[in-house]
Amino acid sequence: MAEDSRNDSDAGNPEDEFRDMLNDFLAGNTNIDPAKLAGAAGLPNDPAMIAQLISQLQAAMRSSGDGINWQLALDQAKGIAERGTVVSLPAERSALEQALHVASLWLDEATTISELSGTPKLMSRQQWVAATMPVWTQLAEPVANSIADSLTDVLEQSAPEDGELDEMLKGASKMMRNVGGTLFAMQFGQVVGQLSSEVVSGGDIGIPLLDGDQAAILPQNVSGFAAGLDIPIDQVQLYLAVRELAHSRLFRHARWLRLQLLTAITEFARGISIDTDRIQGLASDFDPENTEQLREALTSGALIPPKTDDQLAALGRLETTLALVEGWVDVVTAEATRRLPSSAAIAETVRRRRASGGPAESAFSTLVGLELRPRRLREAAAMWQKVTDAVGSEKRDELWSHPDLVPTAEDLDDPTALIARITAGEPEPDDIDQAIRDLLDDDSSERPREE
């Protein structure tokens, strides 16, 4: 009798009814094929992946949490990274360690920025995923939360004002957030896992993904990069080692730069909203037999509306900073590797690669609405070279000592104005500056009083 009463009570719980409906779907008792759902989420048509997707969705329905399961994204990325991993041979690791040692010596001749305090690491793809996921999560979280909120809002707004369906959807909003968050986490983990097969070093994407002044090389990916070039692999290893150490040295020297760059990216991402009208259109036109339209919307970035004027301005500043960093690294690396016969050829390959990005990097940009491209890389490199030729490497590197000294987008257009400012020296202090300086220099308060 008590059991019947409990069942009657449960049957009236809208959240339980919604959970039962989703369970029927996941069990294959509907017209929607789970394999098509996986494809719609941008995941491969892999039986193991589909089974994992269903298992994770079922767990999300039972979860008492709220939001994005970032541990799932990490596990997904690690699993994908592990599938294609090939253990590097001792001789290969030894050659890279030697390349990093020589690279440090060569950099000492090309820049006044001091060497790293830590030892560069040789990382597997899985280790790279684990070390960089905190930054990827920071960049993606605003978009993930926006998607989850929009899905919930659309479902509640689409329900009739009265009736059982309205009560069901509103009662299940938290569950839908978890389900939507699970889909995003799996798709995001897929992208980061694929990125682990494309990057060759810690600074390859252009942003500081590793903590502190850490530098890292991925031996397997360096070998893959070199395989596409008709250049001796030892030259490729040495060139990439110099680039990675130059990038790490810069962020260690300009400690404010990492925070400034990541803060700018995060603030840009927080301004991204989701097109709820587009979601409503997808829901009303959804065909269970054809999920291609849903897949296209989720993986093409169609749910993210065009950037606002403020976002475009912020993106322009971000791209300028990325170009300044990459341009400086290019010039310093070119100077440090002038002994390498194939230095120029490798440099051009790296520039083209950074300008276009790999498939996984493109997938990341569509997923979170942000491209990490140094669009003015060539202009930035040309500017840094002109500055080096005019005032030398020491004064060039001093420009990274404070945010106010860093060149601007206008300096990329007209490097001569920047060089003029550098050669003009420190400006004469105005009256206020001079009064402050006089006060600081005045030691009369420390003199003994006259009797």
Short mmCIF file of C-alpha atoms in Angstrom, two decimals:
data_model
loop_
_atom_site.label_atom_id
_atom_site.label_comp_id
_atom_site.label_asym_id
_atom_site.label_seq_id
_atom_site.Cartn_x
_atom_site.Cartn_y
_atom_site.Cartn_z
CA MET A 1 0.00 0.00 0.00
CA ALA A 2 2.84 2.35 0.94
CA GLU A 3 4.61 1.37 -2.28
CA ASP A 4 1.53 2.21 -4.36
CA SER A 5 1.31 5.55 -2.61
CA ARG A 6 4.97 6.27 -3.34
CA ASN A 7 4.53 5.34 -7.02
CA ASP A 8 1.51 7.61 -7.28
CA SER A 9 3.55 10.41 -5.75
CA ASP A 10 6.49 9.81 -8.08
CA ALA A 11 4.20 9.69 -11.10
CA GLY A 12 3.11 13.21 -10.32
CA ASN A 13 6.64 14.56 -10.14
CA PRO A 14 7.29 16.46 -13.40
CA GLU A 15 11.07 16.07 -13.05
CA ASP A 16 10.70 12.30 -12.80
CA GLU A 17 8.41 12.28 -15.83
CA PHE A 18 10.99 14.24 -17.80
CA ARG A 19 13.75 11.91 -16.61
CA ASP A 20 11.69 8.90 -17.77
CA MET A 21 11.23 10.55 -21.16
CA LEU A 22 14.98 11.07 -21.53
CA ASN A 23 15.66 7.53 -20.34
CA ASP A 24 13.36 6.20 -23.07
CA PHE A 25 15.33 8.20 -25.59
CA LEU A 26 18.69 6.96 -24.32
CA ALA A 27 17.39 3.38 -24.32
CA GLY A 28 16.51 3.70 -28.00
CA ASN A 29 12.74 3.76 -27.45
CA THR A 30 12.26 6.85 -29.62
CA ASN A 31 12.78 7.85 -33.25
CA ILE A 32 16.14 9.52 -32.45
CA ASP A 33 19.21 7.38 -33.00
CA PRO A 34 21.87 8.01 -30.28
CA ALA A 35 24.49 7.79 -33.02
CA LYS A 36 22.84 10.76 -34.72
CA LEU A 37 22.86 12.67 -31.44
CA ALA A 38 26.59 12.05 -31.14
CA GLY A 39 27.05 13.30 -34.69
CA ALA A 40 24.93 16.36 -33.94
CA ALA A 41 27.19 17.13 -30.98
CA GLY A 42 30.23 17.03 -33.24
CA LEU A 43 31.46 13.68 -31.90
CA PRO A 44 32.69 10.87 -34.19
CA ASN A 45 30.43 7.94 -35.06
CA ASP A 46 32.40 5.61 -32.83
CA PRO A 47 30.50 2.90 -30.85
CA ALA A 48 32.70 3.46 -27.81
CA MET A 49 32.15 7.22 -28.01
CA ILE A 50 28.39 6.78 -28.37
CA ALA A 51 28.29 4.43 -25.38
CA GLN A 52 30.26 6.95 -23.34
CA LEU A 53 27.94 9.76 -24.43
CA ILE A 54 24.86 7.84 -23.31
CA SER A 55 26.49 6.86 -20.02
CA GLN A 56 27.47 10.46 -19.31
CA LEU A 57 24.02 11.78 -20.19
CA GLN A 58 22.44 9.27 -17.85
CA ALA A 59 24.85 10.36 -15.11
CA ALA A 60 24.00 14.01 -15.80
CA MET A 61 20.31 13.26 -15.32
CA ARG A 62 21.02 11.78 -11.90
CA SER A 63 23.53 14.45 -10.89
CA SER A 64 22.70 16.83 -8.08
CA GLY A 65 25.20 19.36 -9.41
CA ASP A 66 24.47 22.26 -11.70
CA GLY A 67 26.47 23.30 -14.74
CA ILE A 68 29.39 22.08 -16.81
CA ASN A 69 31.22 18.87 -15.93
CA TRP A 70 34.79 20.01 -16.61
CA GLN A 71 36.23 16.75 -15.25
CA LEU A 72 34.39 15.01 -18.08
CA ALA A 73 36.02 17.39 -20.59
CA LEU A 74 39.43 16.60 -19.12
CA ASP A 75 38.83 12.83 -19.20
CA GLN A 76 37.55 13.07 -22.77
CA ALA A 77 40.59 15.07 -23.91
CA LYS A 78 43.02 12.70 -22.19
CA GLY A 79 41.34 9.70 -23.78
CA ILE A 80 41.61 11.18 -27.27
CA ALA A 81 45.23 12.21 -26.69
CA GLU A 82 46.11 8.72 -25.51
CA ARG A 83 44.71 6.99 -28.60
CA GLY A 84 47.26 8.46 -30.96
CA THR A 85 50.20 8.53 -28.58
CA VAL A 86 53.50 7.00 -29.64
CA VAL A 87 56.17 6.78 -26.96
CA SER A 88 59.26 8.73 -27.97
CA LEU A 89 62.54 6.85 -28.14
CA PRO A 90 65.40 7.65 -25.71
CA ALA A 91 67.57 8.89 -28.57
CA GLU A 92 64.83 11.28 -29.68
CA ARG A 93 64.39 12.68 -26.18
CA SER A 94 68.15 13.04 -25.76
CA ALA A 95 68.37 14.97 -29.04
CA LEU A 96 65.61 17.35 -27.93
CA GLU A 97 67.22 17.90 -24.53
CA GLN A 98 70.46 18.79 -26.27
CA ALA A 99 68.57 21.09 -28.65
CA LEU A 100 67.00 22.93 -25.71
CA HIS A 101 70.43 23.38 -24.12
CA VAL A 102 71.94 24.82 -27.31
CA ALA A 103 68.83 26.95 -27.87
CA SER A 104 69.29 28.60 -24.47
CA LEU A 105 72.90 29.51 -25.30
CA TRP A 106 71.93 30.94 -28.67
CA LEU A 107 69.13 33.00 -27.14
CA ASP A 108 71.59 34.60 -24.73
CA GLU A 109 73.18 36.20 -27.78
CA ALA A 110 69.90 37.41 -29.28
CA THR A 111 68.06 38.90 -26.29
CA THR A 112 68.86 40.55 -23.00
CA ILE A 113 65.88 38.81 -21.37
CA SER A 114 67.34 36.27 -18.98
CA GLU A 115 67.04 32.50 -19.18
CA LEU A 116 64.37 30.46 -17.42
CA SER A 117 64.79 29.36 -13.83
CA GLY A 118 63.22 25.94 -14.45
CA THR A 119 64.18 23.07 -16.75
CA PRO A 120 62.12 22.73 -19.95
CA LYS A 121 59.96 19.61 -20.07
CA LEU A 122 59.39 16.98 -22.72
CA MET A 123 55.66 16.26 -22.59
CA SER A 124 53.41 13.56 -23.94
CA ARG A 125 50.08 14.56 -25.45
CA GLN A 126 48.24 13.47 -22.30
CA GLN A 127 50.58 15.52 -20.11
CA TRP A 128 50.00 18.57 -22.30
CA VAL A 129 46.24 18.14 -21.95
CA ALA A 130 46.45 17.89 -18.14
CA ALA A 131 48.80 20.89 -17.87
CA THR A 132 46.83 23.21 -20.16
CA MET A 133 43.20 22.29 -19.42
CA PRO A 134 42.85 24.89 -16.60
CA VAL A 135 43.46 27.69 -19.11
CA TRP A 136 41.20 26.15 -21.78
CA THR A 137 38.46 25.83 -19.16
CA GLN A 138 38.87 29.48 -18.18
CA LEU A 139 38.45 30.51 -21.81
CA ALA A 140 35.43 28.29 -22.53
CA GLU A 141 33.46 28.58 -19.28
CA PRO A 142 31.61 31.83 -20.11
CA VAL A 143 30.37 30.38 -23.41
CA ALA A 144 29.46 27.04 -21.83
CA ASN A 145 27.38 28.74 -19.15
CA SER A 146 25.72 30.96 -21.73
CA ILE A 147 24.71 27.94 -23.81
CA ALA A 148 23.31 26.13 -20.75
CA ASP A 149 21.34 29.21 -19.66
CA SER A 150 19.97 29.79 -23.16
CA LEU A 151 18.81 26.20 -23.55
CA THR A 152 16.97 26.40 -20.24
CA ASP A 153 15.41 29.78 -21.08
CA VAL A 154 14.22 28.63 -24.49
CA LEU A 155 12.64 25.48 -23.08
CA GLU A 156 10.79 27.42 -20.39
CA GLN A 157 9.70 30.18 -22.76
CA SER A 158 8.48 27.69 -25.36
CA ALA A 159 6.27 25.79 -22.92
CA PRO A 160 2.59 26.73 -22.67
CA GLU A 161 1.67 29.00 -19.77
CA ASP A 162 -0.59 26.39 -18.22
CA GLY A 163 -0.67 22.66 -18.27
CA GLU A 164 1.37 19.65 -17.43
CA LEU A 165 4.05 20.26 -20.08
CA ASP A 166 4.81 23.69 -18.67
CA GLU A 167 5.22 22.26 -15.19
CA MET A 168 7.32 19.41 -16.51
CA LEU A 169 9.79 21.61 -18.37
CA LYS A 170 10.17 24.13 -15.59
CA GLY A 171 10.74 21.39 -13.04
CA ALA A 172 13.35 19.79 -15.24
CA SER A 173 15.36 22.95 -16.04
CA LYS A 174 18.25 21.97 -13.78
CA MET A 175 18.39 18.55 -15.39
CA MET A 176 18.49 20.12 -18.84
CA ARG A 177 21.40 22.34 -17.77
CA ASN A 178 23.30 19.23 -16.74
CA VAL A 179 22.47 17.41 -19.97
CA GLY A 180 23.43 20.43 -22.09
CA GLY A 181 26.58 20.90 -20.03
CA THR A 182 27.52 17.28 -20.59
CA LEU A 183 27.16 17.62 -24.36
CA PHE A 184 29.31 20.76 -24.35
CA ALA A 185 31.94 19.17 -22.09
CA MET A 186 32.29 16.14 -24.36
CA GLN A 187 32.54 18.29 -27.46
CA PHE A 188 35.04 20.61 -25.77
CA GLY A 189 37.13 17.66 -24.57
CA GLN A 190 37.12 16.36 -28.13
CA VAL A 191 38.56 19.65 -29.40
CA VAL A 192 41.29 19.91 -26.74
CA GLY A 193 42.19 16.26 -27.29
CA GLN A 194 42.59 16.91 -31.02
CA LEU A 195 44.67 20.01 -30.29
CA SER A 196 47.12 17.81 -28.38
CA SER A 197 48.01 16.16 -31.68
CA GLU A 198 48.66 19.47 -33.45
CA VAL A 199 50.74 21.59 -31.05
CA VAL A 200 54.51 21.15 -30.92
CA SER A 201 55.23 23.15 -27.76
CA GLY A 202 53.74 24.94 -24.78
CA GLY A 203 53.60 28.32 -26.52
CA ASP A 204 52.58 27.05 -29.94
CA ILE A 205 49.06 28.52 -29.76
CA GLY A 206 50.50 31.95 -28.89
CA ILE A 207 48.98 32.28 -25.41
CA PRO A 208 50.72 31.17 -22.19
CA LEU A 209 48.98 27.86 -21.50
CA LEU A 210 51.51 26.66 -18.90
CA ASP A 211 52.00 28.07 -15.43
CA GLY A 212 54.92 30.33 -14.54
CA ASP A 213 57.96 30.28 -16.77
CA GLN A 214 57.51 26.66 -17.79
CA ALA A 215 58.60 25.63 -21.28
CA ALA A 216 57.63 22.35 -22.93
CA ILE A 217 58.19 20.41 -26.14
CA LEU A 218 56.03 17.52 -27.42
CA PRO A 219 58.51 15.09 -29.02
CA GLN A 220 55.90 13.11 -30.97
CA ASN A 221 54.40 16.22 -32.55
CA VAL A 222 57.80 17.72 -33.36
CA SER A 223 58.57 14.54 -35.31
CA GLY A 224 55.25 14.84 -37.11
CA PHE A 225 55.92 18.49 -37.94
CA ALA A 226 59.39 17.66 -39.30
CA ALA A 227 58.06 14.74 -41.36
CA GLY A 228 56.31 17.17 -43.70
CA LEU A 229 59.48 19.14 -44.42
CA ASP A 230 62.49 18.30 -46.54
CA ILE A 231 64.77 19.55 -43.77
CA PRO A 232 67.04 17.60 -41.37
CA ILE A 233 65.12 16.90 -38.19
CA ASP A 234 67.92 18.19 -35.94
CA GLN A 235 67.52 21.65 -37.49
CA VAL A 236 63.75 21.53 -36.95
CA GLN A 237 64.21 20.45 -33.33
CA LEU A 238 66.67 23.27 -32.64
CA TYR A 239 64.53 25.94 -34.31
CA LEU A 240 61.38 24.91 -32.42
CA ALA A 241 63.35 24.74 -29.16
CA VAL A 242 64.55 28.33 -29.65
CA ARG A 243 60.99 29.53 -30.35
CA GLU A 244 59.59 27.83 -27.26
CA LEU A 245 62.31 29.18 -24.96
CA ALA A 246 61.95 32.69 -26.42
CA HIS A 247 58.20 32.60 -25.80
CA SER A 248 58.65 31.36 -22.22
CA ARG A 249 61.41 33.87 -21.46
CA LEU A 250 59.19 36.75 -22.59
CA PHE A 251 56.30 35.77 -20.33
CA ARG A 252 58.65 35.19 -17.41
CA HIS A 253 60.23 38.62 -17.92
CA ALA A 254 56.95 40.51 -18.47
CA ARG A 255 55.00 38.86 -15.65
CA TRP A 256 52.08 41.23 -16.15
CA LEU A 257 51.68 40.05 -19.75
CA ARG A 258 50.16 36.65 -19.01
CA LEU A 259 47.50 38.07 -16.70
CA GLN A 260 46.72 40.89 -19.11
CA LEU A 261 46.35 38.54 -22.05
CA LEU A 262 44.21 35.93 -20.29
CA THR A 263 42.06 38.64 -18.68
CA ALA A 264 41.42 40.20 -22.07
CA ILE A 265 40.42 36.85 -23.54
CA THR A 266 38.13 36.03 -20.60
CA GLU A 267 36.43 39.44 -20.72
CA PHE A 268 35.86 39.03 -24.45
CA ALA A 269 34.36 35.56 -23.87
CA ARG A 270 32.04 36.88 -21.16
CA GLY A 271 30.54 39.23 -23.72
CA ILE A 272 29.54 36.34 -25.97
CA SER A 273 25.85 35.54 -25.91
CA ILE A 274 23.87 32.77 -27.53
CA ASP A 275 21.26 33.42 -30.22
CA THR A 276 18.09 32.17 -28.50
CA ASP A 277 16.04 32.85 -31.64
CA ARG A 278 18.29 30.43 -33.49
CA ILE A 279 17.82 27.80 -30.78
CA GLN A 280 14.03 28.25 -30.92
CA GLY A 281 14.14 27.85 -34.68
CA LEU A 282 16.12 24.65 -34.37
CA ALA A 283 13.69 23.30 -31.79
CA SER A 284 10.61 24.05 -33.89
CA ASP A 285 12.13 22.63 -37.11
CA PHE A 286 13.92 19.68 -35.48
CA ASP A 287 13.65 16.45 -37.47
CA PRO A 288 14.55 13.34 -35.42
CA GLU A 289 15.44 11.51 -38.63
CA ASN A 290 17.85 14.23 -39.78
CA THR A 291 20.17 15.79 -37.19
CA GLU A 292 22.49 17.42 -39.74
CA GLN A 293 20.94 20.86 -39.17
CA LEU A 294 21.52 20.58 -35.42
CA ARG A 295 25.10 19.35 -35.93
CA GLU A 296 25.84 22.25 -38.26
CA ALA A 297 24.51 24.77 -35.74
CA LEU A 298 26.49 23.31 -32.85
CA THR A 299 29.79 22.90 -34.66
CA SER A 300 29.81 25.94 -36.97
CA GLY A 301 29.35 28.62 -34.33
CA ALA A 302 25.96 29.59 -35.78
CA LEU A 303 24.47 29.87 -32.28
CA ILE A 304 26.90 32.70 -31.46
CA PRO A 305 25.59 35.97 -32.94
CA PRO A 306 27.84 38.53 -34.72
CA LYS A 307 30.28 40.40 -32.49
CA THR A 308 29.28 43.75 -31.08
CA ASP A 309 31.31 46.90 -31.69
CA ASP A 310 32.80 46.64 -28.19
CA GLN A 311 33.76 43.03 -28.83
CA LEU A 312 35.34 43.89 -32.16
CA ALA A 313 37.40 46.61 -30.47
CA ALA A 314 38.45 44.22 -27.71
CA LEU A 315 39.31 41.57 -30.29
CA GLY A 316 41.44 44.08 -32.19
CA ARG A 317 43.43 44.87 -29.05
CA LEU A 318 43.83 41.18 -28.30
CA GLU A 319 45.03 40.39 -31.82
CA THR A 320 47.52 43.25 -31.62
CA THR A 321 48.98 41.88 -28.38
CA LEU A 322 49.21 38.38 -29.85
CA ALA A 323 50.92 39.78 -32.94
CA LEU A 324 53.41 41.75 -30.82
CA VAL A 325 54.31 38.63 -28.85
CA GLU A 326 54.61 36.42 -31.92
CA GLY A 327 56.48 39.09 -33.89
CA TRP A 328 59.04 39.55 -31.11
CA VAL A 329 59.51 35.78 -30.86
CA ASP A 330 59.98 35.61 -34.65
CA VAL A 331 62.68 38.29 -34.70
CA VAL A 332 64.56 36.93 -31.69
CA THR A 333 64.36 33.38 -33.03
CA ALA A 334 65.64 34.49 -36.45
CA GLU A 335 68.64 36.17 -34.81
CA ALA A 336 69.34 33.22 -32.53
CA THR A 337 69.10 30.64 -35.34
CA ARG A 338 71.10 32.49 -37.97
CA ARG A 339 73.59 29.60 -37.93
CA LEU A 340 70.93 27.14 -39.12
CA PRO A 341 70.99 26.71 -42.92
CA SER A 342 67.23 26.07 -43.09
CA SER A 343 66.15 28.65 -40.52
CA ALA A 344 64.27 30.86 -43.00
CA ALA A 345 62.38 27.92 -44.52
CA ILE A 346 61.28 26.63 -41.11
CA ALA A 347 60.28 30.14 -40.06
CA GLU A 348 58.03 30.59 -43.08
CA THR A 349 56.35 27.23 -42.40
CA VAL A 350 55.70 28.23 -38.79
CA ARG A 351 54.25 31.62 -39.83
CA ARG A 352 51.87 30.06 -42.34
CA ARG A 353 50.85 27.45 -39.81
CA ARG A 354 50.07 30.10 -37.19
CA ALA A 355 48.17 32.22 -39.71
CA SER A 356 45.86 29.39 -40.79
CA GLY A 357 45.71 27.18 -37.70
CA GLY A 358 45.00 23.47 -37.64
CA PRO A 359 41.60 21.73 -37.76
CA ALA A 360 41.31 21.47 -33.97
CA GLU A 361 42.22 25.13 -33.48
CA SER A 362 39.53 26.08 -35.99
CA ALA A 363 37.06 23.87 -34.12
CA PHE A 364 37.93 25.67 -30.88
CA SER A 365 37.31 29.08 -32.46
CA THR A 366 33.86 28.07 -33.72
CA LEU A 367 32.95 26.40 -30.42
CA VAL A 368 33.74 29.40 -28.19
CA GLY A 369 33.54 32.21 -30.75
CA LEU A 370 37.19 33.29 -30.49
CA GLU A 371 40.08 32.94 -32.91
CA LEU A 372 43.55 33.18 -31.37
CA ARG A 373 45.16 34.58 -34.50
CA PRO A 374 48.04 37.10 -34.66
CA ARG A 375 46.59 38.63 -37.83
CA ARG A 376 49.25 41.35 -38.04
CA LEU A 377 52.14 39.00 -37.38
CA ARG A 378 54.22 40.06 -40.40
CA GLU A 379 53.79 43.77 -39.62
CA ALA A 380 54.73 43.14 -35.98
CA ALA A 381 57.84 41.18 -36.95
CA ALA A 382 58.86 43.93 -39.39
CA MET A 383 58.38 46.56 -36.66
CA TRP A 384 60.48 44.64 -34.11
CA GLN A 385 63.22 44.18 -36.71
CA LYS A 386 63.32 47.90 -37.48
CA VAL A 387 63.47 48.69 -33.77
CA THR A 388 66.31 46.20 -33.32
CA ASP A 389 68.26 47.67 -36.23
CA ALA A 390 67.75 51.22 -34.94
CA VAL A 391 68.33 50.95 -31.18
CA GLY A 392 69.65 47.43 -30.50
CA SER A 393 68.23 44.43 -28.65
CA GLU A 394 68.60 45.89 -25.14
CA LYS A 395 66.40 48.93 -25.72
CA ARG A 396 64.02 46.79 -27.79
CA ASP A 397 63.53 44.35 -24.92
CA GLU A 398 63.08 47.20 -22.41
CA LEU A 399 59.74 47.89 -24.08
CA TRP A 400 58.38 44.78 -22.32
CA SER A 401 59.31 46.09 -18.86
CA HIS A 402 55.97 47.89 -18.36
CA PRO A 403 52.54 47.75 -20.04
CA ASP A 404 52.68 51.48 -20.84
CA LEU A 405 55.84 50.99 -22.93
CA VAL A 406 54.55 48.18 -25.16
CA PRO A 407 54.04 49.24 -28.79
CA THR A 408 50.51 49.88 -30.04
CA ALA A 409 48.61 49.13 -33.24
CA GLU A 410 49.62 52.60 -34.46
CA ASP A 411 53.29 51.65 -33.97
CA LEU A 412 52.76 48.70 -36.29
CA ASP A 413 51.61 51.16 -38.94
CA ASP A 414 54.45 53.61 -38.29
CA PRO A 415 57.52 52.09 -36.57
CA THR A 416 59.47 55.31 -37.13
CA ALA A 417 57.36 57.09 -34.51
CA LEU A 418 58.14 54.36 -31.99
CA ILE A 419 61.85 54.54 -32.77
CA ALA A 420 61.74 58.32 -32.35
CA ARG A 421 60.21 57.95 -28.89
CA ILE A 422 62.88 55.44 -27.87
CA THR A 423 65.80 57.49 -29.14
CA ALA A 424 64.42 60.69 -27.61
CA GLY A 425 65.09 59.25 -24.19
CA GLU A 426 63.13 59.94 -21.01
CA PRO A 427 60.96 63.07 -21.30
CA GLU A 428 61.57 66.03 -19.03
CA PRO A 429 59.40 65.77 -15.89
CA ASP A 430 56.51 68.18 -15.60
CA ASP A 431 55.97 70.36 -12.48
CA ILE A 432 54.03 67.69 -10.59
CA ASP A 433 56.55 64.94 -11.38
CA GLN A 434 59.41 67.24 -10.35
CA ALA A 435 57.69 68.16 -7.06
CA ILE A 436 57.19 64.48 -6.22
CA ARG A 437 60.80 63.71 -7.11
CA ASP A 438 62.05 66.60 -4.95
CA LEU A 439 59.95 65.37 -2.04
CA LEU A 440 61.32 61.85 -2.34
CA ASP A 441 64.88 63.12 -2.63
CA ASP A 442 64.53 65.44 0.37
CA ASP A 443 66.21 63.83 3.36
CA SER A 444 65.85 66.85 5.66
CA SER A 445 63.48 64.94 7.90
CA GLU A 446 66.33 62.59 8.78
CA ARG A 447 68.71 65.42 9.74
CA PRO A 448 69.18 66.16 13.45
CA ARG A 449 67.37 69.25 14.68
CA GLU A 450 69.50 72.26 15.53
CA GLU A 451 69.55 73.09 19.26
#
